Coordinates of C-alpha atoms in Angstrom, one line a residue:
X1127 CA -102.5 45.0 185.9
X1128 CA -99.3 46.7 185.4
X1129 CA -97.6 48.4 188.9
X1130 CA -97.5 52.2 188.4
X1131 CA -94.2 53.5 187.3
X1132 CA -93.9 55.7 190.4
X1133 CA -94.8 53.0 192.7
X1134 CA -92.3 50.4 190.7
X1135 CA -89.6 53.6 191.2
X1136 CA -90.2 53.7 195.1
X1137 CA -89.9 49.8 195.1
X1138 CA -86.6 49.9 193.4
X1139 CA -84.7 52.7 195.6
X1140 CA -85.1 50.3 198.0
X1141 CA -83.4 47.4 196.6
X1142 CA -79.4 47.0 196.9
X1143 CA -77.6 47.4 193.1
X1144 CA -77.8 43.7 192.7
X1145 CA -81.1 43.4 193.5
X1146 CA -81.8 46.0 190.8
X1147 CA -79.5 44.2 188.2
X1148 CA -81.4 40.8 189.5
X1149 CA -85.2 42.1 188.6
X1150 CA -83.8 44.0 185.1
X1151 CA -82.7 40.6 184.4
X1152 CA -85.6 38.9 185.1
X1153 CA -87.3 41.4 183.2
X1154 CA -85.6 40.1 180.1
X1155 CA -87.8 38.0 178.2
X1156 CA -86.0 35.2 176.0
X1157 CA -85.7 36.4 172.9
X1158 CA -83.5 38.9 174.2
X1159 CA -81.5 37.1 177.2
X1160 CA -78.5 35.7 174.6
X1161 CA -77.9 39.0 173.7
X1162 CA -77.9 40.4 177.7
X1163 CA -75.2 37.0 178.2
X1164 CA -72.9 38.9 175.4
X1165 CA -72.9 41.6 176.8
X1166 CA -71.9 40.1 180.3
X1167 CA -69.4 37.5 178.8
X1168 CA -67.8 41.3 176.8
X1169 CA -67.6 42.9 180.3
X1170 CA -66.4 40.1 182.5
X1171 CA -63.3 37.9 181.4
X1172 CA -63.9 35.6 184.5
X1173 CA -67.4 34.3 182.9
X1174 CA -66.9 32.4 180.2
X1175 CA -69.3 29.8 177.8
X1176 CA -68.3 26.3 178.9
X1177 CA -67.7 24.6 175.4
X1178 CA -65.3 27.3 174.5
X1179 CA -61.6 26.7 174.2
X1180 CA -59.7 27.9 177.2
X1181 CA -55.9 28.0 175.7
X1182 CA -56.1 31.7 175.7
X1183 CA -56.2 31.6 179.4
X1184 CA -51.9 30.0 178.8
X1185 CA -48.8 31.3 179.5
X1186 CA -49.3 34.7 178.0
X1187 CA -52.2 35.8 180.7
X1188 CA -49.9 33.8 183.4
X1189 CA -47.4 36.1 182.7
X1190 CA -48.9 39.1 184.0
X1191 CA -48.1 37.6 187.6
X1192 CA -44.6 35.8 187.2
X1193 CA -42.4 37.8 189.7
X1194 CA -39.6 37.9 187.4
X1195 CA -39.7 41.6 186.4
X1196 CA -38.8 42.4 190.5
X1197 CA -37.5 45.9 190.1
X1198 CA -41.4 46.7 188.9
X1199 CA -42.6 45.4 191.5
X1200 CA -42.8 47.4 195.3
X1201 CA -42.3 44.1 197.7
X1202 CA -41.3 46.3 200.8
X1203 CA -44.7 47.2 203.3
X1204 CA -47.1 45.0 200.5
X1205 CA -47.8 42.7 203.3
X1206 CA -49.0 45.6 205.6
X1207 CA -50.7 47.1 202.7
X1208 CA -52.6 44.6 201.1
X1209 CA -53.1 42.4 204.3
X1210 CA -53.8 38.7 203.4
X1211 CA -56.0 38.1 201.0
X1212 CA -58.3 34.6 201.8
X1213 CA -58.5 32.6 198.0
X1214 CA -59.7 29.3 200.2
X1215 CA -63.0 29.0 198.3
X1216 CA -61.7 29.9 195.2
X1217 CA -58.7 27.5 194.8
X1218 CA -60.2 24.4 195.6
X1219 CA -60.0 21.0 193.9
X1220 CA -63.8 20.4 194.3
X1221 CA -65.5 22.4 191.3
X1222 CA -69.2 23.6 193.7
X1223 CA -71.1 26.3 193.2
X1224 CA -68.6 28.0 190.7
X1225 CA -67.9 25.0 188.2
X1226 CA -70.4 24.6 185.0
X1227 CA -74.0 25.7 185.0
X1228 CA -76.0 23.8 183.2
X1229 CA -78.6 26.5 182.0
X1230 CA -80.2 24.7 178.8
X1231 CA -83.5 22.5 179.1
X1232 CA -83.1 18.8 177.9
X1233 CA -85.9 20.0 175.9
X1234 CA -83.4 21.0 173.0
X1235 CA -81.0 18.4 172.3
X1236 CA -77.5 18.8 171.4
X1237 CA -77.1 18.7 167.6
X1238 CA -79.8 22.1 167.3
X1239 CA -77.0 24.2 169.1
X1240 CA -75.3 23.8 165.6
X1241 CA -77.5 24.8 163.3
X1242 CA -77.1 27.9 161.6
X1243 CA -79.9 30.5 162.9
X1244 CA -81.4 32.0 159.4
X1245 CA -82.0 36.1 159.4
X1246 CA -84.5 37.4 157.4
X1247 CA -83.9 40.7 155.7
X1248 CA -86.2 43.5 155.9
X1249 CA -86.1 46.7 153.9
X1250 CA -88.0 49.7 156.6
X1251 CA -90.8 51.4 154.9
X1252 CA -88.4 54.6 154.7
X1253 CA -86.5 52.7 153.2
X1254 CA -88.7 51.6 150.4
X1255 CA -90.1 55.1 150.1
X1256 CA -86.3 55.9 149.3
X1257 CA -85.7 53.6 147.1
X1258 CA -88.2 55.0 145.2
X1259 CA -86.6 58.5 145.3
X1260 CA -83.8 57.3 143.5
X1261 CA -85.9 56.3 139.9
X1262 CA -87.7 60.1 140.5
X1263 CA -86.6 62.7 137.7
X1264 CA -85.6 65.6 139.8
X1265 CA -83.4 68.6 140.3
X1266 CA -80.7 68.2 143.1
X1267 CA -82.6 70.9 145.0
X1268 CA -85.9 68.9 145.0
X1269 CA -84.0 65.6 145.6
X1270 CA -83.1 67.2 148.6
X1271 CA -86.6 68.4 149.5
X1272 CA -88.1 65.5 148.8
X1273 CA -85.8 63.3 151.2
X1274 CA -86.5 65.8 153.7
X1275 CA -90.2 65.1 153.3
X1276 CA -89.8 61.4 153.4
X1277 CA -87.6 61.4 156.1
X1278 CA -90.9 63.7 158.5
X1279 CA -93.1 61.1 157.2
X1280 CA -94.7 58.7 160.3
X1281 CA -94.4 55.4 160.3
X1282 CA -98.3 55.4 159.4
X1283 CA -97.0 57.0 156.4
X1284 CA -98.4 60.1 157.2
X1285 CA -96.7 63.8 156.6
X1286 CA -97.9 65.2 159.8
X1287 CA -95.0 68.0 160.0
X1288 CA -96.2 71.5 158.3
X1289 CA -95.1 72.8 155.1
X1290 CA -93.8 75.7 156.8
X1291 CA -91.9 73.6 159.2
X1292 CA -90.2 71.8 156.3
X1293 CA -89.1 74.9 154.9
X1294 CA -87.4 75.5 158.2
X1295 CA -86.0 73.0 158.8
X1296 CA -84.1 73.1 155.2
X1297 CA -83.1 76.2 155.8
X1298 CA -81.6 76.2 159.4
X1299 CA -80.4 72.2 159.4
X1300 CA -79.1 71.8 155.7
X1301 CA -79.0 75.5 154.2
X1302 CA -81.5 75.3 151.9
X1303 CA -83.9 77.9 150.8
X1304 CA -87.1 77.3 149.2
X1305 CA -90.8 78.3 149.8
X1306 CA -93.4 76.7 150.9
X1307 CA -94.6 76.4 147.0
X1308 CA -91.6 74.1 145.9
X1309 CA -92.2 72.1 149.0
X1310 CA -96.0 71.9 148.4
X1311 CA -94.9 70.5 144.8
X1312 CA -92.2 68.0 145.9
X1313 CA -95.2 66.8 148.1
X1314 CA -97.4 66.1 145.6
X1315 CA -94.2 63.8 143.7
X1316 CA -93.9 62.3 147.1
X1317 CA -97.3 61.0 147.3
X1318 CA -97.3 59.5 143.7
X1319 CA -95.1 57.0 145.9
X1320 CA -96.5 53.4 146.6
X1321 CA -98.1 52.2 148.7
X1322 CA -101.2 54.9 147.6
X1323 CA -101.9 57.4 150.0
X1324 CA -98.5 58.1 151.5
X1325 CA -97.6 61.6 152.2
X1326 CA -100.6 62.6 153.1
X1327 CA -101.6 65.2 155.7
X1328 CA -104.5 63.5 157.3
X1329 CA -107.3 60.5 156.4
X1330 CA -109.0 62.8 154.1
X1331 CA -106.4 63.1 151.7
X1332 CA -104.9 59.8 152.5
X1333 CA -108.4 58.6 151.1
X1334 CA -108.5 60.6 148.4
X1335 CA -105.1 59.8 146.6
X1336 CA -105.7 56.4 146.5
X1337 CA -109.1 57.1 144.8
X1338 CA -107.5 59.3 143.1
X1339 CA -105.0 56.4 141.3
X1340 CA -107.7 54.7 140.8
X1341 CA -109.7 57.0 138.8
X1342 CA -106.5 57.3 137.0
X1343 CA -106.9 53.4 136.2
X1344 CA -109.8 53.5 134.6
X1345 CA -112.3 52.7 138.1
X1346 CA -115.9 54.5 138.4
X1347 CA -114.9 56.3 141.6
X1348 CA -116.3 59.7 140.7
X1349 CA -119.6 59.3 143.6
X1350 CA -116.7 58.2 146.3
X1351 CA -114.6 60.7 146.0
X1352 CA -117.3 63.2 146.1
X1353 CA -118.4 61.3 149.2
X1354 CA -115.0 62.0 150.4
X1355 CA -114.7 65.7 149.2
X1356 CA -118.0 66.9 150.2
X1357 CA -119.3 64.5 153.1
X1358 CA -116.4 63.2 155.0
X1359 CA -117.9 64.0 158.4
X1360 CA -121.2 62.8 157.9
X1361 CA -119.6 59.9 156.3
X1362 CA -117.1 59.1 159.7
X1363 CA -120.4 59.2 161.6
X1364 CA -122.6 57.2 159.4
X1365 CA -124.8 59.9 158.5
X1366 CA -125.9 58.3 155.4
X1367 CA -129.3 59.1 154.8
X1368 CA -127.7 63.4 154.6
X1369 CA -125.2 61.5 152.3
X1370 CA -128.6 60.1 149.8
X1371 CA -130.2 63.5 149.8
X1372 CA -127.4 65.7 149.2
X1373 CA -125.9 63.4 146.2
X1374 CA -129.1 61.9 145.4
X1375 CA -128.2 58.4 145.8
X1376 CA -130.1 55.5 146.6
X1377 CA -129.5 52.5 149.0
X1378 CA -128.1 50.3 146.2
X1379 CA -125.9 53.5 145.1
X1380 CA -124.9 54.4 148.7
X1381 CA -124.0 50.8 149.6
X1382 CA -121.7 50.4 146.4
X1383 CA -119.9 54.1 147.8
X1384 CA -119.1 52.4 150.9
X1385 CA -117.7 49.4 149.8
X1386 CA -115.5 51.4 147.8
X1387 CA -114.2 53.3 150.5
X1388 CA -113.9 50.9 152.9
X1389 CA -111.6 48.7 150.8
X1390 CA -108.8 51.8 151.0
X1391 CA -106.2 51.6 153.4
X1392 CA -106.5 54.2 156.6
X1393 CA -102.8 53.8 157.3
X1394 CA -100.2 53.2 154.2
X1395 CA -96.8 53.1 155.8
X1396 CA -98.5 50.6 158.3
X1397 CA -98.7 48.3 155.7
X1398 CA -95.7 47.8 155.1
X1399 CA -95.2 47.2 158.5
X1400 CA -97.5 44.6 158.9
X1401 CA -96.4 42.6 156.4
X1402 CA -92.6 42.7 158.1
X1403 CA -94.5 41.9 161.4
X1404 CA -96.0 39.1 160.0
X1405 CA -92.8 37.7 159.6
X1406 CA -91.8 37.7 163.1
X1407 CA -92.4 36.0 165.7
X1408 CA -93.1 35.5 169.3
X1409 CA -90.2 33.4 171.1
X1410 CA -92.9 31.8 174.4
X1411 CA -90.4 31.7 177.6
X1412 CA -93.2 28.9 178.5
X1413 CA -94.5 25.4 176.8
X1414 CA -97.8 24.5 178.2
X1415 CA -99.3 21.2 177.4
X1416 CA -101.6 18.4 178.3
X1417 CA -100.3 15.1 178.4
X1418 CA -102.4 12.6 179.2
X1419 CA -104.4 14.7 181.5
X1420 CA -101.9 16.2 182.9
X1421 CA -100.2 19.6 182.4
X1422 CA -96.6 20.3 181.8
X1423 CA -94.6 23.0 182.2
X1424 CA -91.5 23.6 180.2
X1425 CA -89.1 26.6 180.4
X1426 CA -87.7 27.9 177.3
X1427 CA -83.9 28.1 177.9
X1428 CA -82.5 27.6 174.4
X1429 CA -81.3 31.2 174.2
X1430 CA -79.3 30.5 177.1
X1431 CA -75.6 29.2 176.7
X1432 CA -74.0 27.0 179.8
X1433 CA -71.8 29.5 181.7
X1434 CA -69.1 29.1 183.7
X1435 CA -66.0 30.2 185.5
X1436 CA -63.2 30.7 183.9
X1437 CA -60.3 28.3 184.6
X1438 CA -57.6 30.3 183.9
X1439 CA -58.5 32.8 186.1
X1440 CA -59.1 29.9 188.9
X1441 CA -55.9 28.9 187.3
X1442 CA -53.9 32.5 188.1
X1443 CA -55.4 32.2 191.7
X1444 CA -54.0 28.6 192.5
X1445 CA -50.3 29.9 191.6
X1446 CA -50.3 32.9 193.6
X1447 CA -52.1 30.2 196.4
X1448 CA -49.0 28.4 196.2
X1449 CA -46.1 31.0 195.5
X1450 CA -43.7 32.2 198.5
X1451 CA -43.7 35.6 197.3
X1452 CA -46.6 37.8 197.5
X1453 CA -45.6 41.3 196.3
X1454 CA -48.1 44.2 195.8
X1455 CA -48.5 43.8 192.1
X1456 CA -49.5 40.6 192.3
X1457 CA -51.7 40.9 195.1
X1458 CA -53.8 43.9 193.4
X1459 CA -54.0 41.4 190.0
X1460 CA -55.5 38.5 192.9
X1461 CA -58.1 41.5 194.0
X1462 CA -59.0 42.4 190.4
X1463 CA -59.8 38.8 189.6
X1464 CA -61.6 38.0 193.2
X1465 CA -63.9 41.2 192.2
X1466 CA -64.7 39.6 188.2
X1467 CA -65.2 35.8 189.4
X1468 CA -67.3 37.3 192.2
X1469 CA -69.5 39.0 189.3
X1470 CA -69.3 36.1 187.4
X1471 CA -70.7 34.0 190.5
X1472 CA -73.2 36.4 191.1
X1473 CA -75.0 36.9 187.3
X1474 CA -74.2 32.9 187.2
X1475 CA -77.0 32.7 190.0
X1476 CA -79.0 35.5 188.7
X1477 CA -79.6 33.2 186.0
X1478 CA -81.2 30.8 187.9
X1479 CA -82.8 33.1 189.8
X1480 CA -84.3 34.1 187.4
X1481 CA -84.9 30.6 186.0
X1482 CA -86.5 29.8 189.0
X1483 CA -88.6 32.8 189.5
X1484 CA -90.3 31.8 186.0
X1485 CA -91.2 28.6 186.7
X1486 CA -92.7 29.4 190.0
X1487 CA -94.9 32.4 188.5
X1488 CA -95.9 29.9 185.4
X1489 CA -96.5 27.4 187.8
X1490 CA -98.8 28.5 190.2
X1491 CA -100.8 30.5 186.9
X1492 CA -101.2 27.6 185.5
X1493 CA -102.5 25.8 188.5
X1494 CA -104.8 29.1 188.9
X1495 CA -106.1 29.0 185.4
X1496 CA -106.3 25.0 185.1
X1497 CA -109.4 24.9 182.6
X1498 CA -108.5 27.4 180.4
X1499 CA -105.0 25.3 179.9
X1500 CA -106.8 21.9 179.2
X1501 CA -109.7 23.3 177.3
X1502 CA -108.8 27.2 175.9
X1503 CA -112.0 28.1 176.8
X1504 CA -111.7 32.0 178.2
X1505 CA -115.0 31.8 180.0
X1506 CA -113.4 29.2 182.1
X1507 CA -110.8 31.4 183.4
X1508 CA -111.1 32.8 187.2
X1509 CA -110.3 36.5 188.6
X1510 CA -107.1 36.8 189.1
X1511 CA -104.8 39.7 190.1
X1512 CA -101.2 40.1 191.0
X1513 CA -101.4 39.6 194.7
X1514 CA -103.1 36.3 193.6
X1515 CA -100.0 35.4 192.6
X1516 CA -97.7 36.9 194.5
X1517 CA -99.4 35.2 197.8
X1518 CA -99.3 32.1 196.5
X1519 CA -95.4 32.2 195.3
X1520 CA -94.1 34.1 197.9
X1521 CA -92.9 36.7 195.6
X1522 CA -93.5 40.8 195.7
X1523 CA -96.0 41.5 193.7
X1524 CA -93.5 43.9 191.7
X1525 CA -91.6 41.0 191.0
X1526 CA -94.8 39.2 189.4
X1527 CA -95.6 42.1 187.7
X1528 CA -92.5 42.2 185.7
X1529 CA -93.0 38.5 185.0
X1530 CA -96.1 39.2 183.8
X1531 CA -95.9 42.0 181.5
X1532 CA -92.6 40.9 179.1
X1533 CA -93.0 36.9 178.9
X1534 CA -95.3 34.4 176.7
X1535 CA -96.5 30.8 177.0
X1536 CA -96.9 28.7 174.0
X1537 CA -100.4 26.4 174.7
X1538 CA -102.3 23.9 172.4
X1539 CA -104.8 26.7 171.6
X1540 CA -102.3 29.7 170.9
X1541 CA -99.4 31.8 172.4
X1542 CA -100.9 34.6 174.9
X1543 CA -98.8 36.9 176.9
X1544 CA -98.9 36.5 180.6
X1545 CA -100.8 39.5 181.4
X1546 CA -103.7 37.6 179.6
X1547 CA -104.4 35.7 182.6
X1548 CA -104.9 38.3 184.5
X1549 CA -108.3 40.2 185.2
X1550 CA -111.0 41.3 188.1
X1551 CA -113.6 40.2 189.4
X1552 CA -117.6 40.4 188.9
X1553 CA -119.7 39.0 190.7
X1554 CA -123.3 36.9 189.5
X1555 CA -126.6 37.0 191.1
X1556 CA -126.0 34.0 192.6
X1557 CA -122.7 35.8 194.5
X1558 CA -120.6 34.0 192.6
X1559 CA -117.3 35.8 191.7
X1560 CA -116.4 35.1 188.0
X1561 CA -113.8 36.9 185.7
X1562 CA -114.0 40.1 183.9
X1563 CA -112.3 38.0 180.7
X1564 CA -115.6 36.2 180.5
X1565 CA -117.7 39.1 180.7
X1566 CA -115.9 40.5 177.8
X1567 CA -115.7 37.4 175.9
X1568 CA -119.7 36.9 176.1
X1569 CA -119.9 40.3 175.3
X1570 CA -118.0 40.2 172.2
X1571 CA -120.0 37.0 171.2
X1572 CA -123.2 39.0 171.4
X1573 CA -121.8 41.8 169.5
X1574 CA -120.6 39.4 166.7
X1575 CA -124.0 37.7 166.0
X1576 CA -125.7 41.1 166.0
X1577 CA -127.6 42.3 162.9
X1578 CA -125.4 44.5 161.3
X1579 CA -128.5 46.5 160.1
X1580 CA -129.7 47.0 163.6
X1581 CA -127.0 46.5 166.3
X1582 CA -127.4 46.2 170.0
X1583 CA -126.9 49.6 171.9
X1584 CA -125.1 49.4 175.1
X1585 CA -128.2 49.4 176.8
X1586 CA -129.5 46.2 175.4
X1587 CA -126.7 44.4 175.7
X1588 CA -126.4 45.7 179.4
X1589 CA -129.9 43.9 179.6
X1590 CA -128.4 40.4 177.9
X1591 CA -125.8 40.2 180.4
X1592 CA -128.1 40.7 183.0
X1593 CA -130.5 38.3 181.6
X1594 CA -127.9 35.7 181.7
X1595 CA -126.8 36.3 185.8
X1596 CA -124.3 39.2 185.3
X1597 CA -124.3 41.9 187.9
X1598 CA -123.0 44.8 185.4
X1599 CA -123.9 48.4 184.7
X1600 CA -124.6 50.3 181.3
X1601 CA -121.3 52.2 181.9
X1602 CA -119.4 49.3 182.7
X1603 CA -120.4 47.4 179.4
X1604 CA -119.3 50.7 177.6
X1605 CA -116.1 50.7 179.0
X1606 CA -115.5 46.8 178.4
X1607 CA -116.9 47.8 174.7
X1608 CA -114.0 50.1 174.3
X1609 CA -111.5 48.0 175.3
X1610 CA -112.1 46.0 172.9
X1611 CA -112.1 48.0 170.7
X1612 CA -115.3 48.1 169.7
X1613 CA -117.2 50.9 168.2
X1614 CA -120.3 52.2 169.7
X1615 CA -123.5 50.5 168.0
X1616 CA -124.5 53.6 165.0
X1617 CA -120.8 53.1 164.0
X1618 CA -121.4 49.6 163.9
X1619 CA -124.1 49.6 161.7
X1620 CA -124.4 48.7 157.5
X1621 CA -126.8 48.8 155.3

């Protein structure tokens, strides 16, 4: 549903800087906004967080423009130079568009803005593989191999960069020399690491040293890792019954193989990963829920702090309002701080741009999508495609686009990314038009209560879906198959 990058390129060379700075922005999803309004409040001294002390702003900034110091100063032809400069709207009484913003929800009261926000501390899976580096018995020279291996080792936990490539690489980036022998041998101390089956070069092996471990615990693995070692190709492709006659195995055997295998882990390092991701999670930019019968929308602006100009910059420009003597110093200080409340003023109402832009996008997909909010049913969601959206909001459709790919909504039935909502249209026999989620989601029902010992081919469950009113092709039901990820019907098949 995504806009090309080209076209999103063409889009944007035709948008003034701010307007580029304004869709970045909105681009930000909320989990990540606090740190974008450091970075601003770093860059700009004119923007400032409202409950923060302002005694900095005191006589010592003030000083910068006190006339005193008049032999610095160039007073002859400033007038002509500089002109008059017009601070009307920027020293008046009346606070207006530049005094506090209030960008925080009443959602969030008060006393949460000072609790302490908890970190969790994660070790990387390099990390961990290093760690156990250190405990190795080893030479200096393979200590140094060997963190040169784990540092070419994929996140996966695969070694997918050539012996020969790491003997290069020592040589030319740290002045090592070895062989391709010493390397192959700190390898094999590598992948002794945990987790079991890191360091290897592909699946194959990955499989096997984790059989391998557990052959060395005592574990009747002998028949899978001959599986592995002598059938691995007919066993990716479920060739099993070559698999009985060339070991001699029966169905009871065979079946007892597989379950051994596919217990092992495909991806080691990814593990390890997991387990960090599972301790993270997603902030929503959205609360969805149904109260009373009615849906609510509420914006998540806790990340946000309440902004506001500074008044001791409001403060500088009041004096020189007032003062008789308007030399050239002065005046270029007065330009500097028109051009940084300006900026201030501006991201100020990016913010609520942005703010506003949400809500309108969440607010006309949730009208759109109405039963899938009240009952999380995904057959109950309708086609729907940016220009949908857009249409209905006013908006460009680039503009809902970025929306759509980098926010969430928290819901009673789960957290779902925008995108989610999102899908074409297929049409019934009756000529209905209904969406291209529900298609999918019946066909992954009908896929799940298969018989695993027989499993529907695409062609029978093109016949299903056509049995029940949907208009759809053999190759489209392949291609929805695959995108969700689901293999084709031999591979889906047990014993």
């Amino acid at each position: 549903m995504a806009l090309s990058q080209s076209l999103q390129q063409k889009l944007l060379q035709k948008l003034s800087p701010q307007q580029i700075q304004l869709m970045k922005l909105l681009q930000v999803p909320t989990a990540n906004l606090e740190e974008r309004i450091k970075e601003e409040l770093e860059e700009n001294p004119a923007l400032e967080v409202s409950e923060e002390s302002h005694d900095e702003y005191d006589t010592e900034t003030k000083d910068e423009f006190d006339s005193s110091d008049e032999e610095d100063f160039d007073v002859d032809g400033s007038e002509d130079e500089y002109g008059n400069i017009d601070i009307s709207e920027y020293v008046g009484d009346e606070d207006g568009e530049i005094a506090d913003y209030k960008l925080r929800d009443d959602n969030y009261p008060e006393m949460d803005e000072k609790k302490v926000v908890p970190y969790k501390i994660e070790t990387s899976f390099h990390e961990h593989l290093l760690g156990q580096l250190g405990m190795m018995k080893m030479t200096d020279n393979e200590r140094r191999i060997a963190e040169q291996i784990v540092g070419s080792i994929d996140d996966d936990g695969y070694l997918r960069r050539e012996t020969v490539a790491i003997v290069d690489d020592l040589a030319f980036r740290q002045n090592i020399e070895t062989n391709e022998q010493e390397v192959e041998k700190v390898i094999k101390m590598v992948q002794q690491f945990d987790p079991a089956g890191v360091a290897a070069r592909d699946l194959q092996e990955c499989l096997l040293l984790q059989l391998y471990r557990q052959q060395r615990l005592g574990k009747n693995v002998d028949r899978a890792i001959d599986v592995l070692t002598d059938y691995f190709d007919e066993f990716t492709k479920k060739h099993y019954d070559k698999i009985q006659r060339g070991l001699n195995l029966d169905d009871v055997g065979l079946k007892d193989v597989i379950n051994q295998i596919i217990r092992l882990t495909p991806k080691p390092g990814g593990n390890h990963y997991d387990i960090n991701k599972a301790e993270s999670y997603v902030v929503p930019d959205f609360f969805v829920y149904n109260n009373g019968g009615k849906l609510e929308l509420t914006l998540n602006s806790k990340n946000a702090p309440d902004l506001r100009i500074s008044e001791g910059y409001r403060d500088m420009l009041r004096e020189y309002d007032k003062g008789s003597k308007k030399d050239k110093r002065q005046k270029e200080a007065v330009l500097f701080i028109k051009q940084k409340i300006d900026a201030a003023k501006w991201f100020i109402d990016a913010i609520k741009q942005r703010q506003h832009t949400l809500s309108s996008v969440m607010e006309t997909i949730m009208t759109y999508q109405r039963e899938f909010f009240f009952t999380g049913d995904e057959t109950t969601m309708k086609p729907m495609i940016l220009k949908d959206i857009a249409e209905r909001t006013g908006l460009d459709i680039s503009t809902v686009s970025r929306v759509a790919n980098s926010k969430f909504v928290q819901t009673e039935f789960g957290t779902y990314r925008l995108k989610f909502f999102f899908s074409e249209s297929l049409s019934t026999d009756s000529g209905e038009e209904v969406s291209t989620r529900e298609v999918k989601k019946i066909l992954s029902d009908l896929i799940e209560g298969e018989s695993k010992k027989k499993p529907l081919s695409d062609e029978k469950l093109t016949e299903l879906l056509q049995e029940k009113g949907y208009n759809i092709a053999r190759r489209t039901v392949a291609k929805y198959r695959e995108q969700l990820n689901i293999p084709v019907a031999r591979l889906r098949k047990e014993l």
